């Protein structure tokens, strides 16, 4: 089961800065465990961010992104109290969505 | 670093990209600075906060009545004053041994499970998450441990002795690596713990998230791995030597600002 | 005056007694706070004479140092065939680079690294070198290969405490960290003109 993200979103002068910390192992599929067996790939493939249900960011992730990824981005618009939701999907079909109010 | 990074979209500021640094300088300050925003230790802090408030264990209780030294349930500022002497146990306890005591007394989770456990696993992993939660609420506070109690004084003296105590297969003491300014093991900079600023740099930057292995390490974990590399026998979780060294470091670092939780490469 | 005269030695006795008590407590703690795990047994928590003498911020007096050093010197095993530096520098390089061995996660007490780069610069091209020990860059080139230098280097590698009882360097040969063959390879890494150390 996927762990919660930590999302911070703050609006200033008509621009909203969003910072997202995701809990994910992001296994590349190329590492081996102590017995020498390959650890299966397990990583986030897609991520989207919505501001009041309007898509503001869509990104493709891959195995080159670090464990527990951190993502920061800005978009035009957004106001205090608006909804900001982030969703990711990984290669095993696991998904996680979290939502905050813009500060 | 076990993974290579690449930016996935031009418009994004991606702090998980490793910045280029001049290798000959072996200075990772800029790298650490970039990591500090978005320290994944926050994920452990979130887990810890939930654990603090969740009824668990045979007694199905939360930790909200746990007294970390500032009164039952008071978390802000508590870590900055630990280790301390607790009247109820008449012992000097660090944050980890105190949380372990609360888990046993309030929740009924036997301390043995943690002492005999492994780092990053089971109840000891939960304890680490609780540590992340508690120290975050002392971030930026000045280290302020009270050394006035005789048992604290004794722990400090024992910690200082232990710091210089050479033993093990390679004759190392803590002081072998941590008693000079500006030294390195390979590329790793070593704080000079014999000086207040070095002691504060060590004490005040652990627990920390380690980017190189994606793990959150508490001070107990840090000391345990120091002894492993020192080639001693294995220190027992929350044993006197770990508390004594903690009192020594925190006491020497008193007055300096703590950056909790830290982030390391 | 008389009173003071009596009190001062008493106070001295009391502080000595307290120091002894603290020493006993720390020795007890350094044993009881640890547990055996695999090859890392509790024997490791007991200090030998050198370790004990060098466990404070200040080294012991000169006479004690000399006595300890002489005893350590006697433990050095010199190569029976007189061959000090005819090892393989490439093997020596591997040993110098590896910091592995003798922890409680190691399965065997053999096949250890020398951990040289933890503290010493050796090959100038290796940037990730520690700075606790002196730089050994160009070791053979700058120091030459006189019998004196070669014997000193062998002895230092075998038992560093023979030359400085409170040296920070492990006693590689004496402590069973490296074998005689491994030390020969490290010697070649330091002295062989073809070794990267001497480029």
GROMACS .gro file of C-alpha atoms in nm, chain A residues 4-6 8 19 21-23 25-28 31 57 59-61 63-73, chain B residues 2-6 8-9 11-16 34 37-46 49-50 209 214:
model
   56
    4UNK     CA    1   0.110   0.942   0.177
    5UNK     CA    2   0.287   1.223  -0.004
    6UNK     CA    3   0.384   1.545   0.161
    8UNK     CA    4   0.310   2.200   0.006
   19UNK     CA    5   0.661   2.106  -0.358
   21UNK     CA    6   0.774   1.464  -0.154
   22UNK     CA    7   0.673   1.111  -0.251
   23UNK     CA    8   0.740   0.792  -0.056
   25UNK     CA    9   1.124   0.272  -0.340
   26UNK     CA   10   1.188   0.357  -0.708
   27UNK     CA   11   1.363   0.026  -0.776
   28UNK     CA   12   1.545   0.029  -1.109
   31UNK     CA   13   2.000  -0.396  -0.845
   57UNK     CA   14   0.124   1.931  -1.471
   59UNK     CA   15   0.497   1.413  -1.608
   60UNK     CA   16   0.650   1.079  -1.698
   61UNK     CA   17   0.882   0.925  -1.443
   63UNK     CA   18   1.374   0.420  -1.303
   64UNK     CA   19   1.640   0.690  -1.312
   65UNK     CA   20   1.457   0.898  -1.052
   66UNK     CA   21   1.579   0.859  -0.694
   67UNK     CA   22   1.413   0.680  -0.407
   68UNK     CA   23   1.157   0.902  -0.230
   69UNK     CA   24   1.143   1.157  -0.513
   70UNK     CA   25   1.108   1.526  -0.454
   71UNK     CA   26   0.941   1.744  -0.714
   72UNK     CA   27   0.901   2.120  -0.716
   73UNK     CA   28   0.722   2.323  -0.982
  105UNK     CA   29   2.349   0.417  -0.645
  106UNK     CA   30   2.138   0.591  -0.904
  107UNK     CA   31   2.183   0.824  -1.191
  108UNK     CA   32   1.937   1.102  -1.238
  109UNK     CA   33   1.795   1.289  -1.529
  111UNK     CA   34   1.214   1.452  -1.682
  112UNK     CA   35   1.076   1.782  -1.800
  114UNK     CA   36   0.995   2.326  -1.695
  115UNK     CA   37   1.040   2.147  -1.365
  116UNK     CA   38   1.285   2.228  -1.093
  117UNK     CA   39   1.400   1.882  -1.007
  118UNK     CA   40   1.593   1.871  -0.684
  119UNK     CA   41   1.660   1.500  -0.721
  137UNK     CA   42   2.001   2.153  -0.245
  140UNK     CA   43   1.466   2.153   0.056
  141UNK     CA   44   1.270   1.834   0.017
  142UNK     CA   45   1.451   1.629   0.281
  143UNK     CA   46   1.282   1.288   0.257
  144UNK     CA   47   1.314   1.260   0.635
  145UNK     CA   48   0.980   1.444   0.627
  146UNK     CA   49   0.818   1.122   0.511
  147UNK     CA   50   0.939   0.954   0.830
  148UNK     CA   51   0.827   1.251   1.033
  149UNK     CA   52   0.475   1.213   0.889
  152UNK     CA   53   0.336   1.185   1.386
  153UNK     CA   54   0.070   0.932   1.295
  312UNK     CA   55   1.819   1.098   0.592
  317UNK     CA   56   1.779   0.617   0.099
   0.00000   0.00000   0.00000
